[in-house]
Short mmCIF file of C-alpha atoms in Angstrom, two decimals:
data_model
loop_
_atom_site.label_atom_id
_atom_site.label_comp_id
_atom_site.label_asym_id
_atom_site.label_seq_id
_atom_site.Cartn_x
_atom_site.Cartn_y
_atom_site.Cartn_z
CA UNK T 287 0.00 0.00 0.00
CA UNK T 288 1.26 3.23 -1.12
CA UNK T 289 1.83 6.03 1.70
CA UNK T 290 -0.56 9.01 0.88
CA UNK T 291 0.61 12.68 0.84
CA UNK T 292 -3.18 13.82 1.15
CA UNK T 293 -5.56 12.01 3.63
CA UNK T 294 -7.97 9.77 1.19
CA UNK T 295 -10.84 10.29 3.28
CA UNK T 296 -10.71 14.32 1.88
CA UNK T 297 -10.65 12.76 -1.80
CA UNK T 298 -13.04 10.92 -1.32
CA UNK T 299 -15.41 13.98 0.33
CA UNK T 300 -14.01 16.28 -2.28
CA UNK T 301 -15.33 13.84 -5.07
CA UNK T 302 -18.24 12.77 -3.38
CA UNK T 303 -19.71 16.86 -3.82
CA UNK T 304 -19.33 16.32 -7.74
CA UNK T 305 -20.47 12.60 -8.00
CA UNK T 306 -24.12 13.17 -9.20
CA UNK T 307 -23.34 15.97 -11.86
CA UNK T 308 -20.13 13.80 -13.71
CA UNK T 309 -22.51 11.05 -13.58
CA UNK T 310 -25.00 13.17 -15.35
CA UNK T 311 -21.98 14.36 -17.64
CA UNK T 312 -20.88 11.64 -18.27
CA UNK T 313 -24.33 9.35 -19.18
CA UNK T 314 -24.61 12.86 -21.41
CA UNK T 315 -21.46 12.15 -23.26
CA UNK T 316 -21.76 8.62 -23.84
CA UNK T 317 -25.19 8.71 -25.33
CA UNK T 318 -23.87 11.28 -27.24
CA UNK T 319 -20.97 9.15 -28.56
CA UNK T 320 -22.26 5.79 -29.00
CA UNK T 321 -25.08 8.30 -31.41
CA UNK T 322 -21.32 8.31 -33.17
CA UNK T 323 -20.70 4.85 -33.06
CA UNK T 324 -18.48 5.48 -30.28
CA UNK T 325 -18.11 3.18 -26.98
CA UNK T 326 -17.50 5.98 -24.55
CA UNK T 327 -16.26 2.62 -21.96
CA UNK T 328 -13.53 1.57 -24.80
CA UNK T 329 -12.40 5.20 -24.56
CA UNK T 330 -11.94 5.33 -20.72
CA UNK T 331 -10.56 2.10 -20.82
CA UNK T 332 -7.85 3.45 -22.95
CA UNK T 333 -7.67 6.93 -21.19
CA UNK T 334 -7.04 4.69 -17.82
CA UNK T 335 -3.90 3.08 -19.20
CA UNK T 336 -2.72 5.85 -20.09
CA UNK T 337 0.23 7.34 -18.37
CA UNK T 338 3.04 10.24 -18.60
CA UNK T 339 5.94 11.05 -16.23
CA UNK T 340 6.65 14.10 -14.46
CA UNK T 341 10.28 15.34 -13.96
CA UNK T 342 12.10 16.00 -11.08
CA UNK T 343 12.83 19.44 -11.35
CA UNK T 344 9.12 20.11 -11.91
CA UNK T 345 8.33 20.49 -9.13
CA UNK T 346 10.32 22.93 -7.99
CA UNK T 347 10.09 26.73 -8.76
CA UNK T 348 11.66 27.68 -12.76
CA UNK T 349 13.13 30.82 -13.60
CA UNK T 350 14.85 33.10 -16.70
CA UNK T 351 17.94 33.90 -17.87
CA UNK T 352 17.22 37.19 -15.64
CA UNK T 353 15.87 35.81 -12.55
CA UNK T 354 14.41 33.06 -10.40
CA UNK T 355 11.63 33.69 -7.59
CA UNK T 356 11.29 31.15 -5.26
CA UNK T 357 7.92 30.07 -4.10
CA UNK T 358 6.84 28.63 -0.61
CA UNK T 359 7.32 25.16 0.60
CA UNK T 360 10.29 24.44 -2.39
CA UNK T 361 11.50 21.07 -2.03
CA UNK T 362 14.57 21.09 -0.54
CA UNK T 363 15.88 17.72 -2.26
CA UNK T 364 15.08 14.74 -4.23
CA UNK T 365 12.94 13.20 -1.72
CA UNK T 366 10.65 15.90 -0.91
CA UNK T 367 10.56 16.19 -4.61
CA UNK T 368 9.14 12.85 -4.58
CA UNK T 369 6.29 13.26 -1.91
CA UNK T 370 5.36 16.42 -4.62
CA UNK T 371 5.19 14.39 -7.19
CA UNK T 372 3.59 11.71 -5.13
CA UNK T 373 0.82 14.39 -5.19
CA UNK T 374 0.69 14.67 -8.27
CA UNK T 375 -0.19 10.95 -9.47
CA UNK T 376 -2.59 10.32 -5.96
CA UNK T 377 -4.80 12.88 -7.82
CA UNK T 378 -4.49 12.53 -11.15
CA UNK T 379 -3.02 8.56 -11.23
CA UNK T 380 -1.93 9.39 -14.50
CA UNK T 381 2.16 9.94 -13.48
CA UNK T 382 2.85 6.80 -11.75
CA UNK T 383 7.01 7.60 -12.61
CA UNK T 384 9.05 10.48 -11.99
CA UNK T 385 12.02 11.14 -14.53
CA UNK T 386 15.19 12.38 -12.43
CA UNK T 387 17.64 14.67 -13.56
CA UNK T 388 21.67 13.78 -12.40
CA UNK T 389 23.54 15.58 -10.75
CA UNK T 390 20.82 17.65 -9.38
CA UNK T 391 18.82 13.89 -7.85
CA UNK T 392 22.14 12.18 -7.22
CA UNK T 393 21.52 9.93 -4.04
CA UNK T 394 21.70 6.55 -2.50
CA UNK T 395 20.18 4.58 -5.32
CA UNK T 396 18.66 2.28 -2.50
CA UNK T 397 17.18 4.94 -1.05
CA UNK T 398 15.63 6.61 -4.02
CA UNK T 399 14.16 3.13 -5.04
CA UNK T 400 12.61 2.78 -1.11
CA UNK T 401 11.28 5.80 -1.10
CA UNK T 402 9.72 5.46 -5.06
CA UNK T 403 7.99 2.01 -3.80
CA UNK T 404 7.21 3.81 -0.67
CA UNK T 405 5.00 6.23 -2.57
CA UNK T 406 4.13 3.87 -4.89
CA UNK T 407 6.22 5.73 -8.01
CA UNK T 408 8.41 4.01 -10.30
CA UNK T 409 10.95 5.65 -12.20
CA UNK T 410 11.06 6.74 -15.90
CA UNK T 411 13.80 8.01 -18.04
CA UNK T 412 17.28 9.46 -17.03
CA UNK T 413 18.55 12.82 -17.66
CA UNK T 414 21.76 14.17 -17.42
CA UNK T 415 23.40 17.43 -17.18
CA UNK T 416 26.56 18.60 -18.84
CA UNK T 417 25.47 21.73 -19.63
CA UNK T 418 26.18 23.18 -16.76
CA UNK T 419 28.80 22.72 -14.39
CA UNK T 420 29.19 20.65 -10.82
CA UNK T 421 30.97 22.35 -8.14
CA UNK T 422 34.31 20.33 -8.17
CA UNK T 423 34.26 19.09 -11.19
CA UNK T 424 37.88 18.89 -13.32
CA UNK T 425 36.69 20.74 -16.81
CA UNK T 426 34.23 22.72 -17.53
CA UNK T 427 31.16 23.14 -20.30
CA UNK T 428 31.27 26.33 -20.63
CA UNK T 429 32.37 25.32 -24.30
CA UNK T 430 30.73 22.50 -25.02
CA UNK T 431 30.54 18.53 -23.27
CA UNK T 432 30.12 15.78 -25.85
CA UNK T 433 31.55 17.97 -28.55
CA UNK T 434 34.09 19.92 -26.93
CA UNK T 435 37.90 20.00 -28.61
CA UNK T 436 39.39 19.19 -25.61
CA UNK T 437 39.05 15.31 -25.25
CA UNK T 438 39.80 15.26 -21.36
CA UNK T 439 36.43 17.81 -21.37
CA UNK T 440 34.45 14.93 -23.61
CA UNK T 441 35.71 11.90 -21.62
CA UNK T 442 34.32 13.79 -18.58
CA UNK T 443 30.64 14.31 -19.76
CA UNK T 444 30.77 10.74 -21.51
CA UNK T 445 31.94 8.97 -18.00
CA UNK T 446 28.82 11.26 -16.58
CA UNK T 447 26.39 9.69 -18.36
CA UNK T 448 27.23 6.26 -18.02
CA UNK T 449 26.98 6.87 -14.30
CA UNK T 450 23.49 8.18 -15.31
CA UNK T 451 23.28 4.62 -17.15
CA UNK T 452 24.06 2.78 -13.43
CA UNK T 453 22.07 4.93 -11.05
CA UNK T 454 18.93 4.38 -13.84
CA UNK T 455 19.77 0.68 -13.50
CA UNK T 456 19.74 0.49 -9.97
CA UNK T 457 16.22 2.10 -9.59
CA UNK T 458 14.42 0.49 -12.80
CA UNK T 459 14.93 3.33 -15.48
CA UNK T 460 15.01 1.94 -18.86
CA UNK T 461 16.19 4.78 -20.71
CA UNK T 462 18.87 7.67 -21.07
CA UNK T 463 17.76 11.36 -22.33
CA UNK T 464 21.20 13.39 -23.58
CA UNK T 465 20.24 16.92 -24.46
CA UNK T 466 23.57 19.26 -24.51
CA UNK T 467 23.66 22.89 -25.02
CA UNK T 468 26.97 22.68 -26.99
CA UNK T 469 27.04 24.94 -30.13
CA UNK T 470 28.73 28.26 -30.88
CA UNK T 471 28.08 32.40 -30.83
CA UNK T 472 29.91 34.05 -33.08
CA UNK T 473 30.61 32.74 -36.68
CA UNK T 474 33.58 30.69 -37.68
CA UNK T 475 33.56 29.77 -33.83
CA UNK T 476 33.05 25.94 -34.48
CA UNK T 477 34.05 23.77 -37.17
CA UNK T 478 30.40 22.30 -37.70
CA UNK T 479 31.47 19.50 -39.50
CA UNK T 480 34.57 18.51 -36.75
CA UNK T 481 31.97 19.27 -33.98
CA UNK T 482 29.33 17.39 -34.86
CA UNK T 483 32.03 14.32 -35.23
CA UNK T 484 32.99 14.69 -31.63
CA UNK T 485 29.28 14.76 -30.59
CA UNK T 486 28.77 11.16 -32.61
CA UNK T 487 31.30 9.70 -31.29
CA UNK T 488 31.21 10.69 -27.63
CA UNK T 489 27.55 9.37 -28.13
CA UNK T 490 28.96 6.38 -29.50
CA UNK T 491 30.59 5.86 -26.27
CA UNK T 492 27.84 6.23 -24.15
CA UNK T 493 25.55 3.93 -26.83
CA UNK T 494 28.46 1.15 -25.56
CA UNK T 495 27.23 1.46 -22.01
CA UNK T 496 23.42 1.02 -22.69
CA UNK T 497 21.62 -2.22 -21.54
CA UNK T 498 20.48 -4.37 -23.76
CA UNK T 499 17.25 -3.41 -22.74
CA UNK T 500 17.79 0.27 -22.75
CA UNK T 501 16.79 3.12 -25.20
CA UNK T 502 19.04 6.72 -25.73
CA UNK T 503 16.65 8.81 -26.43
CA UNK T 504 18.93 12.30 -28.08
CA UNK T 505 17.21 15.63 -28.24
CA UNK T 506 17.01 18.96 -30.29
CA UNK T 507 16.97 22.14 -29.62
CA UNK T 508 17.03 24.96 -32.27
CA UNK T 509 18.90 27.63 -30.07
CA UNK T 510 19.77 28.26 -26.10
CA UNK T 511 22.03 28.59 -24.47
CA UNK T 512 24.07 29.02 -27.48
CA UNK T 513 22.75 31.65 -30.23
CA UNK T 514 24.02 31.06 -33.95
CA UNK T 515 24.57 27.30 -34.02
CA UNK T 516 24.07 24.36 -32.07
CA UNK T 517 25.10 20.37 -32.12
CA UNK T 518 21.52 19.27 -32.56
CA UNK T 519 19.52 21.60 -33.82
CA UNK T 520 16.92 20.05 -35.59
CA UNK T 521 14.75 16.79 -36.10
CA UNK T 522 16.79 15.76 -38.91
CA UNK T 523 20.25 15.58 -37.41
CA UNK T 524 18.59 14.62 -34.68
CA UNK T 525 17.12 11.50 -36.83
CA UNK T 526 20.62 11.06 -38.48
CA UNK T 527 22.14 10.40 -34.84
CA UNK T 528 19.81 7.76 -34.23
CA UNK T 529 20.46 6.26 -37.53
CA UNK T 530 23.58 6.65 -37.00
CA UNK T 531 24.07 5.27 -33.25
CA UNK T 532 22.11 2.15 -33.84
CA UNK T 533 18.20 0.70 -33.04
CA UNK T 534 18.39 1.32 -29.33
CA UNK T 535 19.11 4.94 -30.27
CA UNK T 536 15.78 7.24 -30.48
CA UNK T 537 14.50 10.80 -31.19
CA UNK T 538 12.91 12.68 -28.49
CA UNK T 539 10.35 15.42 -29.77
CA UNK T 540 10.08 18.43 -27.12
CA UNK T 541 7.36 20.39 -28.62
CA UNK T 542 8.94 23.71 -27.36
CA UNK T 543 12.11 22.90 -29.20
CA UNK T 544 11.14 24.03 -32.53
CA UNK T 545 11.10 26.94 -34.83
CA UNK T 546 7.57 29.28 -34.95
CA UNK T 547 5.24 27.64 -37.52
CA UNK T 548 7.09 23.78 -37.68
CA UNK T 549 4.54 21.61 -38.14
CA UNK T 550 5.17 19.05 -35.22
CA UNK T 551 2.60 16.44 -35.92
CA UNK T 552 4.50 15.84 -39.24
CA UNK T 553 7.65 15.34 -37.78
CA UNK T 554 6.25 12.94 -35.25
CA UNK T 555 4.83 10.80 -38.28
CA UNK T 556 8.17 10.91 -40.17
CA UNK T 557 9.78 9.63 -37.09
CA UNK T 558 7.09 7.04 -36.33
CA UNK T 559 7.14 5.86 -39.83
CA UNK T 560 11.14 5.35 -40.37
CA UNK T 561 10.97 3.43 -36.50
CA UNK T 562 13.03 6.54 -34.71
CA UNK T 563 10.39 8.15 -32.59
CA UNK T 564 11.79 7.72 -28.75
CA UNK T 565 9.28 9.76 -27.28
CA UNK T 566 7.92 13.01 -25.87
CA UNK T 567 8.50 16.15 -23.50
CA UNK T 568 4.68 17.62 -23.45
CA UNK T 569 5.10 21.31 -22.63
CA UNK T 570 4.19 24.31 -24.52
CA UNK T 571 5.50 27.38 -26.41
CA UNK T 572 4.62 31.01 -27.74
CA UNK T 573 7.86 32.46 -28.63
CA UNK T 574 10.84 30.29 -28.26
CA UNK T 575 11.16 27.72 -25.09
CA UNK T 576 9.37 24.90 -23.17
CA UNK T 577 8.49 26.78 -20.36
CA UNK T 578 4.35 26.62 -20.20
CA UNK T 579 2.06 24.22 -19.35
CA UNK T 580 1.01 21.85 -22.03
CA UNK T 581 -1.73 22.79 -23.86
CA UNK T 582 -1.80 25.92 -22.63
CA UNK T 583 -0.78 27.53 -26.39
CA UNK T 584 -1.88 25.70 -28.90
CA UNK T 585 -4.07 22.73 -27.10
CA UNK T 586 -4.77 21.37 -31.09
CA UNK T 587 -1.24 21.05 -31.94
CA UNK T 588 -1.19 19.08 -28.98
CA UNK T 589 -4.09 17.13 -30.56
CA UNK T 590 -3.12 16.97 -33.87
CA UNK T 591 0.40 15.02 -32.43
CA UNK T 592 -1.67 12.87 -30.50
CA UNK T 593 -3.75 12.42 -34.22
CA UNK T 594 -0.66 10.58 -35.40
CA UNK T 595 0.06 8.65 -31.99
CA UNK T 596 -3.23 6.88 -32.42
CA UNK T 597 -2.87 6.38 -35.79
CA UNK T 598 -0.12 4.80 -35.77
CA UNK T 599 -1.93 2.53 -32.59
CA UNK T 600 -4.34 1.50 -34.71
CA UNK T 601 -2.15 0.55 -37.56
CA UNK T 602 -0.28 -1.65 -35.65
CA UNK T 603 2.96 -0.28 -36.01
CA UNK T 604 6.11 -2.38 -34.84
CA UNK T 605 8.07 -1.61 -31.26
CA UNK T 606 5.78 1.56 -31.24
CA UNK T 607 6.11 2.12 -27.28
CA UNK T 608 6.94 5.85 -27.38
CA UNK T 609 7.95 7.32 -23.79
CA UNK T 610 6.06 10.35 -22.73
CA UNK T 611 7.24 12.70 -20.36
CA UNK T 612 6.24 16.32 -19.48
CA UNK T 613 9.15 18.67 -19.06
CA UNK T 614 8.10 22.03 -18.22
CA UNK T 615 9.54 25.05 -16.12
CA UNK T 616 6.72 26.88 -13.22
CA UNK T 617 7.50 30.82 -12.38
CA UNK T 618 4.22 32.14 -11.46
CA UNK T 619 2.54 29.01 -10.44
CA UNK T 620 2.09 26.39 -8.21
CA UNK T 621 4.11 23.67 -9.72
CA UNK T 622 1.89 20.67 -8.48
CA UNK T 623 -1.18 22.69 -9.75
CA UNK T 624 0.92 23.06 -13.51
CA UNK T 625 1.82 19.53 -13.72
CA UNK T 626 -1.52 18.13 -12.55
CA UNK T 627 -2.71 20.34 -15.50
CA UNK T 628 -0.65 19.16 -17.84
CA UNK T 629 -1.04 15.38 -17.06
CA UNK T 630 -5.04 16.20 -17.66
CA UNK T 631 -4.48 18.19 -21.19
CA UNK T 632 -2.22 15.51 -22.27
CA UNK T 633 -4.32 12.71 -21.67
CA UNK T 634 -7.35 14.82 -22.98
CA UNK T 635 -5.52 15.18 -26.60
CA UNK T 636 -5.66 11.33 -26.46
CA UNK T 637 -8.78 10.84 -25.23
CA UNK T 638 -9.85 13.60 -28.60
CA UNK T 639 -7.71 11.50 -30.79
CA UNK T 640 -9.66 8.18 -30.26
CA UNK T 641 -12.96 9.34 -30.75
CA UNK T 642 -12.04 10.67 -33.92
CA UNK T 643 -13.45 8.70 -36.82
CA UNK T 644 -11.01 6.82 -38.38
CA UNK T 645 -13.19 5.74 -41.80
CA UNK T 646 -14.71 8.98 -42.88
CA UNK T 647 -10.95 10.48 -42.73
CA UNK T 648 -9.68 7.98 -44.50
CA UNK T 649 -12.46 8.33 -46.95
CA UNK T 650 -12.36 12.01 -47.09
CA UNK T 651 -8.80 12.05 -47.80
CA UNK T 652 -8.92 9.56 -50.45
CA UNK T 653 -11.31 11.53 -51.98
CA UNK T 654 -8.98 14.22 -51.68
CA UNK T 655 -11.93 15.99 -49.74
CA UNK T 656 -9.63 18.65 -48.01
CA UNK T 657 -12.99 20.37 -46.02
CA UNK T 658 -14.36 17.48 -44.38
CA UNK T 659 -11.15 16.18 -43.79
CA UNK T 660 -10.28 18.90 -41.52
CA UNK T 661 -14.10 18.98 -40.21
CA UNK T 662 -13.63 15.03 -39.18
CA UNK T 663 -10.48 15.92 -36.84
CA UNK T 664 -12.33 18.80 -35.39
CA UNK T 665 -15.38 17.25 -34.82
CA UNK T 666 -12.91 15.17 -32.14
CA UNK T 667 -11.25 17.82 -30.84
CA UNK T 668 -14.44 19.77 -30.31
CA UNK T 669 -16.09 17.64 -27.86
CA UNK T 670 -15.62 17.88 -24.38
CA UNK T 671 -14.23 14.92 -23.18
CA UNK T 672 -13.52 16.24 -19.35
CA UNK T 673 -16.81 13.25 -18.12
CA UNK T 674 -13.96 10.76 -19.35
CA UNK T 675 -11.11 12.31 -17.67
CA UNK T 676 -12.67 12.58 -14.80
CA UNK T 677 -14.57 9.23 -14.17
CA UNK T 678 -11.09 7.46 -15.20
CA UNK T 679 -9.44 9.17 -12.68
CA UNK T 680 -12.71 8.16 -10.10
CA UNK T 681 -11.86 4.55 -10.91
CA UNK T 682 -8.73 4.67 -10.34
CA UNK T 683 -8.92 6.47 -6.80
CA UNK T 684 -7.73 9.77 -7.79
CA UNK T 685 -9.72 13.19 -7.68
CA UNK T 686 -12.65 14.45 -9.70
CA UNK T 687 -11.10 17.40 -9.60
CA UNK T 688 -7.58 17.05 -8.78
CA UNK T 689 -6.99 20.92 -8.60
CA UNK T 690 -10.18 21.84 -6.32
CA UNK T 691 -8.85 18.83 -4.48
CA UNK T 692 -4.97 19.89 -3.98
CA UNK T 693 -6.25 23.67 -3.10
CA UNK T 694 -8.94 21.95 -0.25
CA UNK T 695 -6.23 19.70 1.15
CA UNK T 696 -3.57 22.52 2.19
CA UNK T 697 -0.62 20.48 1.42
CA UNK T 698 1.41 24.09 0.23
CA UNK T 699 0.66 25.37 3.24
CA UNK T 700 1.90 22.41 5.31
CA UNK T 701 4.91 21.80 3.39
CA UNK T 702 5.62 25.58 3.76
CA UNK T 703 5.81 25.11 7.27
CA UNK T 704 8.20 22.16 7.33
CA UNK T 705 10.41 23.26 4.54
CA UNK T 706 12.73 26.19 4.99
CA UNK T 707 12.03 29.36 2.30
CA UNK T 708 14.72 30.06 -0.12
CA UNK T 709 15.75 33.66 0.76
CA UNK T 710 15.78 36.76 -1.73
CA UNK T 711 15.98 35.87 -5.83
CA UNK T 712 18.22 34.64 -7.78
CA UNK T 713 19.05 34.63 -11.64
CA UNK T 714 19.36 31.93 -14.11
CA UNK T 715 17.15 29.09 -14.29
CA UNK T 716 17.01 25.85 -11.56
#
């Protein structure tokens, strides 16, 4: 049995005051559906098993290149991390893993694997950091990790991430993420063609270390922290890795990572179709970064992506087991409150994609019927599939309303008073 951060007996109150109107809702909806030829039980069914990690970091308070404000009850650690993002999946009991981020989660891997089963969370992918440096460390990424000239600097980040590699196996991870902020500023800088060399085979090293078992997931990023170029800057070198690497090696799709106007969803079917989609971080985007909530932009982008996951469900494509993963930075919010958020909009794009109806598309696209086409998907998206959400997390002990619920149960307020407040602000992001 899994310890409880909030008392179960409030859940249960809390969803007790909204039991008769989501079973109105959600009688509503189903009628509705099945007038669709829709099983609105199929879809919950599906909506159930349906899960996404939170990170680590999370959960604690973001920032900007220009300043961080710290909010009340931070955790102070990794494992008052985990009681926040124990939180998270009692509510919601869609994030039953927590992806960790080395060196910032470095502990006892016994202990972070008795305290995971103690709150009932596994643990998903691995994450490490070389762009940014340790205190104590011998070189410095200031210029670069995997790609740096100076092969002492290289060796350094490579030996990191197969330490990454252990702690993950010690506590059940399966997988490795690698982003790097290597790149240049200025023009003529970097050698592009020497750098990117150095980056493929550093990663070459690391691919040595994987588990049999084991997936490298390798992600891009079009620009920050450096400005004109960067190692992996797009989905296509970020494909050709992969390629090149070998089949445990993976793309990971962050859909803040892109240039204004990309159209995502067609990168994720490239990648699904050639076997090289890895997986996800859900978060969202207006300008340039990953810093807001999923769905909290451009909630049918986030559709449309889950359009092709389903898809490609349905067809039956092979190994198709993409990892998803919200990665997200909080500066004016309650990061439990974000994250539970973004665990509901992210399993609501599914839930839109599998009501959508899969023969009149097809149909309408055969028939090079561009109108209806479009009208099919956003007949799907449309509908208000919150009755689902809801009653799957009923069933599965979470809250109705996992929000109302965290607000009613105090738990900022408590762990404000056990947890010491960061003092004044700082810059540069956690």
């Amino acid at each position: 049995m899994a310890e409880f951060r909030i008392a179960p007996d409030l859940v249960a109150a809390e969803n007790d005051k909204r039991a008769a109107a989501l079973k109105s809702d959600y009688e509503a909806l189903g009628a509705a559906l099945a007038r669709r030829g829709v099983d609105i039980e199929a879809v919950t069914t599906k909506v159930s098993e349906f899960f996404v990690a939170v990170p680590s970091w999370g959960v604690g308070t973001g920032g900007t290149r220009f300043a961080r404000f710290p909010g009340t009850g931070e955790p102070r650690g990794i494992f008052d991390k985990l009681d926040d993002c124990a939180v998270i999946q009692q509510l919601t009991r869609a994030t039953p893993k927590v992806s960790l981020h080395i060196p910032w989660d470095k502990a006892d891997p016994r202990e972070l694997k008795a305290k995971g089963d103690a709150l009932g969370l596994g643990f998903d992918a691995m994450n490490s950091n070389t762009f940014s440096d340790t205190p104590g460390q011998a070189h410095s990424y200031k210029f670069g990790s995997l790609s740096h000239v100076d092969a002492a600097t290289r060796a350094q980040a490579v030996e990191h991430n197969i330490e990454c590699i252990e702690i993950g196996k010690a506590i059940g991870s399966k997988a490795l993420t690698v982003w790097i902020g290597d790149g240049s500023n200025f023009p003529g800088q970097s050698n592009f063609t020497r750098a990117f060399e150095r980056y493929l085979a550093s990663m070459a090293d690391i691919y040595k270390a994987l588990p049999d078992d084991w997936r490298l997931f390798s992600e891009h990023k079009m620009y920050e922290p450096a400005f004109y170029s960067t190692i992996v800057q797009d989905w296509g070198t970020n494909y050709l890795i992969a390629q090149t690497l070998g089949p445990k090696a993976q793309c990971l799709v962050d859909l803040g990572h892109h240039a204004p106007n990309t159209n995502i969803e067609m990168i994720v079917a490239r990648l699904i179709q050639f076997g090289k989609l890895g997986g996800f971080h859900f978060n969202d985007s207006k300008y340039g970064d990953d810093d807001l909530d999923a769905g909290a932009i451009e909630p049918y982008r986030l559709f449309l992506v889950f359009n092709e996951l389903v898809d490609a469900e349905r067809r039956g494509v092979n190994d198709f087991n993409p990892a998803h993963m919200i990665d997200q930075s909080h500066n004016v919010t309650d990061p439990i409150e974000s994250l539970i958020s973004s665990a509901n909009e992210i399993r609501r794009a599914y839930a839109q994609a599998l009501i959508v109806d899969r023969n009149a598309l097809a149909d309408y696209q055969d028939a090079n019927d561009a109108l209806m086409a479009s009208e099919t998907l956003k007949r799907a998206y449309r509908a208000d599939v919150e009755p689902i959400l809801a009653e799957a997390r009923r069933r599965a002990g979470g809250a109705v309303d996992p929000v109302a619920t965290y607000r009613a149960s105090g738990y900022r307020r408590k762990v404000a008073g056990e947890r010491p407040a960061s003092v004044g602000g700082s810059g540069g992001i956690i």
